[in-house]
Tab-separated table of C-alpha atoms in Angstrom:
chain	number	residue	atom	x	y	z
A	1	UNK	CA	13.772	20.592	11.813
A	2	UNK	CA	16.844	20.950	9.573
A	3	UNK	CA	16.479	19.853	5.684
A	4	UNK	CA	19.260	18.096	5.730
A	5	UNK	CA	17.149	15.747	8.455
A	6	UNK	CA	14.378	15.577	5.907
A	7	UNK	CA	16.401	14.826	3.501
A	8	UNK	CA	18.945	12.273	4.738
A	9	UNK	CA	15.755	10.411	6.300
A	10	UNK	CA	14.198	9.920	2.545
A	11	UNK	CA	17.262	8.920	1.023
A	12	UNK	CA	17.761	6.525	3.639
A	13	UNK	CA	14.282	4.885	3.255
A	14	UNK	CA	14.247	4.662	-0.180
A	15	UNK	CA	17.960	3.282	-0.752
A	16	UNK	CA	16.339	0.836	1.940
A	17	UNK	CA	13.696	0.069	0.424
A	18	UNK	CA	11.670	0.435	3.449
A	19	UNK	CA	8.124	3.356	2.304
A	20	UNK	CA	6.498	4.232	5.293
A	21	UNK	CA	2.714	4.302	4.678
A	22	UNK	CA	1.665	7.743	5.275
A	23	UNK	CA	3.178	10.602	3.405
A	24	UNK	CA	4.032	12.672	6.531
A	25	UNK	CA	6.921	14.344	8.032
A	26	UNK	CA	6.801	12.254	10.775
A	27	UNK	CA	6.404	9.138	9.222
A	28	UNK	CA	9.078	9.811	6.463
A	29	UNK	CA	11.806	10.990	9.593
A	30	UNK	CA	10.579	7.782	11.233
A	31	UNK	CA	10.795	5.660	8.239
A	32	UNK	CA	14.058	6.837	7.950
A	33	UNK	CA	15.302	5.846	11.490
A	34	UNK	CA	13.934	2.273	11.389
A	35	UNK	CA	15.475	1.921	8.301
A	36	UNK	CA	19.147	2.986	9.965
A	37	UNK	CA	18.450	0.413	12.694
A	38	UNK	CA	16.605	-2.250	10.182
A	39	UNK	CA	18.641	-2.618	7.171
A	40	UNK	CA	18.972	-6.458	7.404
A	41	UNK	CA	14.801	-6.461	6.342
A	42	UNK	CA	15.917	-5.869	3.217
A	43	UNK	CA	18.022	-9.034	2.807
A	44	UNK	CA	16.095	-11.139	5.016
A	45	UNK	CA	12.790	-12.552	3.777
A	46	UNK	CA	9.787	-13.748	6.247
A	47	UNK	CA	7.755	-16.415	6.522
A	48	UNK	CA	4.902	-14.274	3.997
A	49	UNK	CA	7.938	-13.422	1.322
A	50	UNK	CA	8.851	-16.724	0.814
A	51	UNK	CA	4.879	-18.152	0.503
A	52	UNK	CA	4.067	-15.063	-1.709
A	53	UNK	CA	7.015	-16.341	-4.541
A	54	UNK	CA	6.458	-19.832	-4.372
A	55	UNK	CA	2.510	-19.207	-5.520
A	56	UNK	CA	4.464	-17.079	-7.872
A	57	UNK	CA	6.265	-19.982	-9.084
A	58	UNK	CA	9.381	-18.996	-7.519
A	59	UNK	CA	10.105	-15.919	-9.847
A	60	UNK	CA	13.641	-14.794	-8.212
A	61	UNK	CA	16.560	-13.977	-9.967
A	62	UNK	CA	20.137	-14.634	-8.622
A	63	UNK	CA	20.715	-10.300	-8.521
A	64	UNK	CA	24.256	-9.167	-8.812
A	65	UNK	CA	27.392	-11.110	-9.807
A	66	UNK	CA	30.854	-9.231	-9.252
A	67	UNK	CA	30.042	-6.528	-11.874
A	68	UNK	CA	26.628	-5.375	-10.824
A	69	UNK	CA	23.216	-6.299	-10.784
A	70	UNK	CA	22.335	-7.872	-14.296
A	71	UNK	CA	19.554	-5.653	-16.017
A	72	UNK	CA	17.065	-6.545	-18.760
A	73	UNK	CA	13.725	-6.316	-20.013
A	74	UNK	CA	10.539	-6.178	-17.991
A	75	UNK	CA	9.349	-10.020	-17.645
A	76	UNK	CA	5.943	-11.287	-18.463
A	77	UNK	CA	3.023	-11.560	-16.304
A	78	UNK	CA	3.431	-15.023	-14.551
A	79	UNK	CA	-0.138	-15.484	-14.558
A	80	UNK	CA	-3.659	-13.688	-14.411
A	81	UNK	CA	-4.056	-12.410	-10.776
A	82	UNK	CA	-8.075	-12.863	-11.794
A	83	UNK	CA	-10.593	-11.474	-9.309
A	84	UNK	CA	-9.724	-10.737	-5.986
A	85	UNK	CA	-10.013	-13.331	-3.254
A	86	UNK	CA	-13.224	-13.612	-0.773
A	87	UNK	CA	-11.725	-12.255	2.966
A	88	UNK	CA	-11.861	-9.108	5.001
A	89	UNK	CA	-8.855	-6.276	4.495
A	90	UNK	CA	-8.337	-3.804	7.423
A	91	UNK	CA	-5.659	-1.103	8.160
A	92	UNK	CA	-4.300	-3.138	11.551
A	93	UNK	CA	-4.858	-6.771	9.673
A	94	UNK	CA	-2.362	-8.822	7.771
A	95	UNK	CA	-2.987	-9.679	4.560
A	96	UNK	CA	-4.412	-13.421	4.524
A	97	UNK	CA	-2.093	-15.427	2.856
A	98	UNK	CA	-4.844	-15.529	-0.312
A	99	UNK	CA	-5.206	-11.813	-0.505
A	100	UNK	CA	-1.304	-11.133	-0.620
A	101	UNK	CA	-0.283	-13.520	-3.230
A	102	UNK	CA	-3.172	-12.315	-5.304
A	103	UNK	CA	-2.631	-8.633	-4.715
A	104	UNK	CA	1.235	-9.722	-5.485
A	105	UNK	CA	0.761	-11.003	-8.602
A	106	UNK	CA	-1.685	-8.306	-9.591
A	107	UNK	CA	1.042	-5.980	-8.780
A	108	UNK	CA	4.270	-7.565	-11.016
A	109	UNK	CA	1.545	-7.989	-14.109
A	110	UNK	CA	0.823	-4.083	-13.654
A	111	UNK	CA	4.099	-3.119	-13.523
A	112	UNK	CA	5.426	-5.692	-16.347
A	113	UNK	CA	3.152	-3.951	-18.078
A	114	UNK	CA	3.099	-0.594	-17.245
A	115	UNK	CA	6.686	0.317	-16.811
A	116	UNK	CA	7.754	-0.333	-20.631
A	117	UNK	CA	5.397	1.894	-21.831
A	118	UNK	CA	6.343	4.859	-19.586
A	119	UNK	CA	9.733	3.442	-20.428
A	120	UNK	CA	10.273	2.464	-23.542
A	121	UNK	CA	13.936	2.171	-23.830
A	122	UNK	CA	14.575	1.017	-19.822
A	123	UNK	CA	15.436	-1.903	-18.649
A	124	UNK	CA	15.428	-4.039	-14.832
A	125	UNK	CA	17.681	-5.040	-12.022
A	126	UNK	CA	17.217	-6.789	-9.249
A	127	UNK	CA	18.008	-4.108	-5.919
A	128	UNK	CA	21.007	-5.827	-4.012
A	129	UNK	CA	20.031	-7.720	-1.034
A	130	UNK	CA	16.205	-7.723	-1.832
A	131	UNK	CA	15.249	-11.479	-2.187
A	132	UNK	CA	12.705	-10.233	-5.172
A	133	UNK	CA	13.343	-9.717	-8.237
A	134	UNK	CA	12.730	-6.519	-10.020
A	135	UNK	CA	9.221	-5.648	-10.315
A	136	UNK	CA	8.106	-8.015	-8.722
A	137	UNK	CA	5.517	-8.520	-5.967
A	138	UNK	CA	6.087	-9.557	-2.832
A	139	UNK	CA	4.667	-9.514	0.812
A	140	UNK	CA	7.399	-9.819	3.799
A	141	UNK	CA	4.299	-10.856	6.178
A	142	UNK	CA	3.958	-10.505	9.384
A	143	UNK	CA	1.830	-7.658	11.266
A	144	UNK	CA	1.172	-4.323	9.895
A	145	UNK	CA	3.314	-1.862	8.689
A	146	UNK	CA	4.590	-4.649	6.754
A	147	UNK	CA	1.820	-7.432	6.497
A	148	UNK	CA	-0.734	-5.401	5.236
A	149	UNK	CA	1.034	-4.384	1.844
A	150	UNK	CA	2.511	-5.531	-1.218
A	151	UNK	CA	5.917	-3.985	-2.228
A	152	UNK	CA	7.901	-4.017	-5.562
A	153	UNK	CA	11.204	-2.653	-5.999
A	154	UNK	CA	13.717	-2.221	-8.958
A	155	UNK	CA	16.998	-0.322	-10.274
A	156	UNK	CA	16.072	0.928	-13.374
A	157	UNK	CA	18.651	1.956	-16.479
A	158	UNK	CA	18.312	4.164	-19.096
A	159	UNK	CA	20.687	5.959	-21.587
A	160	UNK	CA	20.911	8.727	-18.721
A	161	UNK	CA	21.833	6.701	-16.335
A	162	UNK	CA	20.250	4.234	-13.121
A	163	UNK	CA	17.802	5.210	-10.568
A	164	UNK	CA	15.825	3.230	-8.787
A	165	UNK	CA	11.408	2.723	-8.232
A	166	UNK	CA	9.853	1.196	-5.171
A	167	UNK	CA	5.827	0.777	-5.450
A	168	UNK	CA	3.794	-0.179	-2.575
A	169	UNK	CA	0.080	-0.652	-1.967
A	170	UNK	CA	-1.076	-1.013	1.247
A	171	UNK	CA	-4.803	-1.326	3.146
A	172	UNK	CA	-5.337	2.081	4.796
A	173	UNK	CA	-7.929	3.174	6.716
A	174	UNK	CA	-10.047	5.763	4.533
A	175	UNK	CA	-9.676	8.521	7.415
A	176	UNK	CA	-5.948	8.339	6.435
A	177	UNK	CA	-6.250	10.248	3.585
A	178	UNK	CA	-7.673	13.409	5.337
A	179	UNK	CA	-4.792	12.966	7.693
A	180	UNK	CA	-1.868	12.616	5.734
A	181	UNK	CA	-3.235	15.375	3.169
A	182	UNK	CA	-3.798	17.747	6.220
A	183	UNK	CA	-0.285	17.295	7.291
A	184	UNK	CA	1.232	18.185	3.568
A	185	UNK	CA	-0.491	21.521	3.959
A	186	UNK	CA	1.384	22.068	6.567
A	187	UNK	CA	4.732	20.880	6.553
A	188	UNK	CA	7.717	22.464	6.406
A	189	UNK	CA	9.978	20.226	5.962
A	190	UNK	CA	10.837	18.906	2.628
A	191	UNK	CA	8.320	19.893	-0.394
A	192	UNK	CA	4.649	18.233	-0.503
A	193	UNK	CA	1.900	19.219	-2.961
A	194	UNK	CA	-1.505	18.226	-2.665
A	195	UNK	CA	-3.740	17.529	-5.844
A	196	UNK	CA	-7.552	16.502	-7.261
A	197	UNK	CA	-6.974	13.283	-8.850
A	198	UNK	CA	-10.344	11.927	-10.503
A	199	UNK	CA	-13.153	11.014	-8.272
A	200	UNK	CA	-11.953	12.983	-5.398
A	201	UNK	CA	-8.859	11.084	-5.216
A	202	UNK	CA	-6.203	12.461	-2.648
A	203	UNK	CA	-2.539	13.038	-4.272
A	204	UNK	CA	0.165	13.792	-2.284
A	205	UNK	CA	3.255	14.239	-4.361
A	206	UNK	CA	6.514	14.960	-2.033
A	207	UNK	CA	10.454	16.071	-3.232
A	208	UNK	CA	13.156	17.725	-1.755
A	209	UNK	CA	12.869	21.191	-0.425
A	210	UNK	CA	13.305	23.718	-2.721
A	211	UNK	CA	17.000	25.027	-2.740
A	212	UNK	CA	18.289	21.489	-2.117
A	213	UNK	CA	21.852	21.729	-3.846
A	214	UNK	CA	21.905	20.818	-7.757
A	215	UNK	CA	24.239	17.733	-7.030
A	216	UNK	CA	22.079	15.697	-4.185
A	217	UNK	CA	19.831	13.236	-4.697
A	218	UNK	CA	16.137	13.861	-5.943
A	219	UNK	CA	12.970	11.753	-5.501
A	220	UNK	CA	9.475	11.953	-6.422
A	221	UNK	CA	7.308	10.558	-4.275
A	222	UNK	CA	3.858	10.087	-4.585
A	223	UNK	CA	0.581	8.811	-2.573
A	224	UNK	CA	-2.779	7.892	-3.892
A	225	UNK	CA	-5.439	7.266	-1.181
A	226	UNK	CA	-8.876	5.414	-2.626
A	227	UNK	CA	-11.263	3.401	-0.303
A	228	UNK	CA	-8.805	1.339	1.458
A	229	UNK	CA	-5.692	1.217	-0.879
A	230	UNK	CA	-3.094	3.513	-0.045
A	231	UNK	CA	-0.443	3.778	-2.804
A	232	UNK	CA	3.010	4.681	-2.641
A	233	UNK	CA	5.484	5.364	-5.599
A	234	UNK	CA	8.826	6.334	-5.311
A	235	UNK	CA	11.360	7.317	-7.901
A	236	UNK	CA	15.044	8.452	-7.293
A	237	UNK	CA	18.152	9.113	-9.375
A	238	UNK	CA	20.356	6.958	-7.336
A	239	UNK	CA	21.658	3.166	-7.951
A	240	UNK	CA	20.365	2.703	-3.760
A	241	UNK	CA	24.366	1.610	-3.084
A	242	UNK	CA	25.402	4.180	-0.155
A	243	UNK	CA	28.749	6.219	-0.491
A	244	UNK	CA	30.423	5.257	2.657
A	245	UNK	CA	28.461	5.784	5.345
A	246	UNK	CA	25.883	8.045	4.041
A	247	UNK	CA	23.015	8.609	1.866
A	248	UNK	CA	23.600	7.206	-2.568
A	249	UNK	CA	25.004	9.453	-4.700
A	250	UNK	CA	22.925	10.549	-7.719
A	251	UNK	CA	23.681	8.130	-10.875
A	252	UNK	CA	21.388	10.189	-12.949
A	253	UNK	CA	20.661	13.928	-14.049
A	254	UNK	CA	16.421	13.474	-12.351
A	255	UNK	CA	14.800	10.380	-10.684
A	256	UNK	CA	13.732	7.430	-13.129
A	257	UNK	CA	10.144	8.716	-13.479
A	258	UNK	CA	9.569	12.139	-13.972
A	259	UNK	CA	6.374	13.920	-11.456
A	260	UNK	CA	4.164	13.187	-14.153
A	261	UNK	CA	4.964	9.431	-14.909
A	262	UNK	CA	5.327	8.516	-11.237
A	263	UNK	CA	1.319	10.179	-10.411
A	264	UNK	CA	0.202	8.479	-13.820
A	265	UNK	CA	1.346	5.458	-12.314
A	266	UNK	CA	0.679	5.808	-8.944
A	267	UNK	CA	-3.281	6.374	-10.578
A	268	UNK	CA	-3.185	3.254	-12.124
A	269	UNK	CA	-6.768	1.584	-11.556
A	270	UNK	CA	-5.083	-2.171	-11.861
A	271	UNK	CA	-3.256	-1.057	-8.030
A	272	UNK	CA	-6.731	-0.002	-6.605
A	273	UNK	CA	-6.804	-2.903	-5.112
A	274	UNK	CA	-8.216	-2.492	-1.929
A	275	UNK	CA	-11.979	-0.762	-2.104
């Protein structure tokens, strides 16, 4: 498998918006195809996107006018997510329609939260065609991959420039860990590290192969796997807008979060979420 594969597959994704739960070759190459074939899911919201917002009290902003998306600061927490929802959560379920506006809104207070104080100076942008605004939660509904998860995206601006963050947590089935971590070890293709978090958490954090050219695009991506939540942050140093037909060009010197930030915040106990 050529780098170039490896890499054009996770720039694709995550310009896309699209994580594939599961922080394996495979998946990420796969991810990548469905993302060449699906790019209208990122502008089209489902039934379960739409349902998730309005409980949200309709937090959407109006994204880009004809000079770019409009950044600014990191909104406040709509309301208190509280305690989690009575139901049953399983890796080949959807969400009910309870659990995913609560583990929505738990997910845009974290990250309202969070992200200024990794970020102190940064500041928010809706991603073009996504229907949410930045940072916040949303479900697009449906069956799994995409009903069992939450998902929050943003371009993110600093004095060095935009990248962009996509956050996901998902309901995994606790065997996944062993899987995913197994296949790190092992690949080839692209870099993947595995680490100890606390508790015997599995991290997976994933990048470019080494050698990949000074002037391409970077990401960190990283996967936390706990009981049943499966979390996903990624981090680039592109604005997500493709050049041409091809993959972003960098719009940064190194993603938005450094390796550090993005497995501090993929660690977070508020997006455990799913025991």
């Amino acid at each position: 498998m050529r780098e170039v594969d490896m890499r054009e597959a996770l720039e694709t994704y995550a310009s896309d918006g699209e994580p594939a739960m599961g922080l394996t070759t495979a998946g990420i190459l796969t991810a990548g195809r469905r993302s060449r074939r699906n790019r209208r899911l990122a502008g089209v919201a489902g039934a379960g996107l739409v349902a998730v917002l309005a409980g949200m009290g309709g937090v959407m902003v109006s994204g880009a006018d004809d000079t770019g998306p409009a950044f600014g600061a990191a909104g406040p927490c709509p309301f208190p997510p509280g305690t989690r929802p009575p139901g049953a959560y399983a890796a080949d379920k959807p969400l009910s329609p309870e659990l995913a506006e609560w583990a929505a809104t738990s997910l845009t207070c974290h990250l309202n939260e969070e992200l200024p104080r990794l970020l102190p100076k940064a500041r928010y942008a809706q991603v073009p065609g996504v229907q949410a605004g930045p940072l916040i939660g949303f479900s697009l509904g449906g069956e799994p991959p995409w009903g069992n998860r939450v998902d929050a995206l943003a371009l993110v601006r600093d004095d060095e420039g935009t990248g962009d963050l996509t956050v996901t947590v998902g309901v995994a089935d606790p065997s996944t860990g062993a899987q995913a971590e197994d296949e790190c070890r092992r690949t080839q293709a692209g870099k993947c590290t595995v680490r100890n978090g606390p508790d015997g958490v599995t991290v997976l954090v994933g990048t470019e192969a080494d050698g990949t050219p000074v002037g391409e695009p970077r990401n960190w991506i990283v996967r936390v796997y706990r009981g049943h939540s499966e979390i996903y942050v990624q981090a680039s140093n592109t604005d997500r807008r493709p050049v041409g037909s091809g993959a972003p060009a960098r719009t940064r010197p190194e993603p938005i979060l450094s390796e550090g930030q993005a497995v501090t915040l993929a660690l977070s106990p508020e997006l455990f979420l799913f025991p």
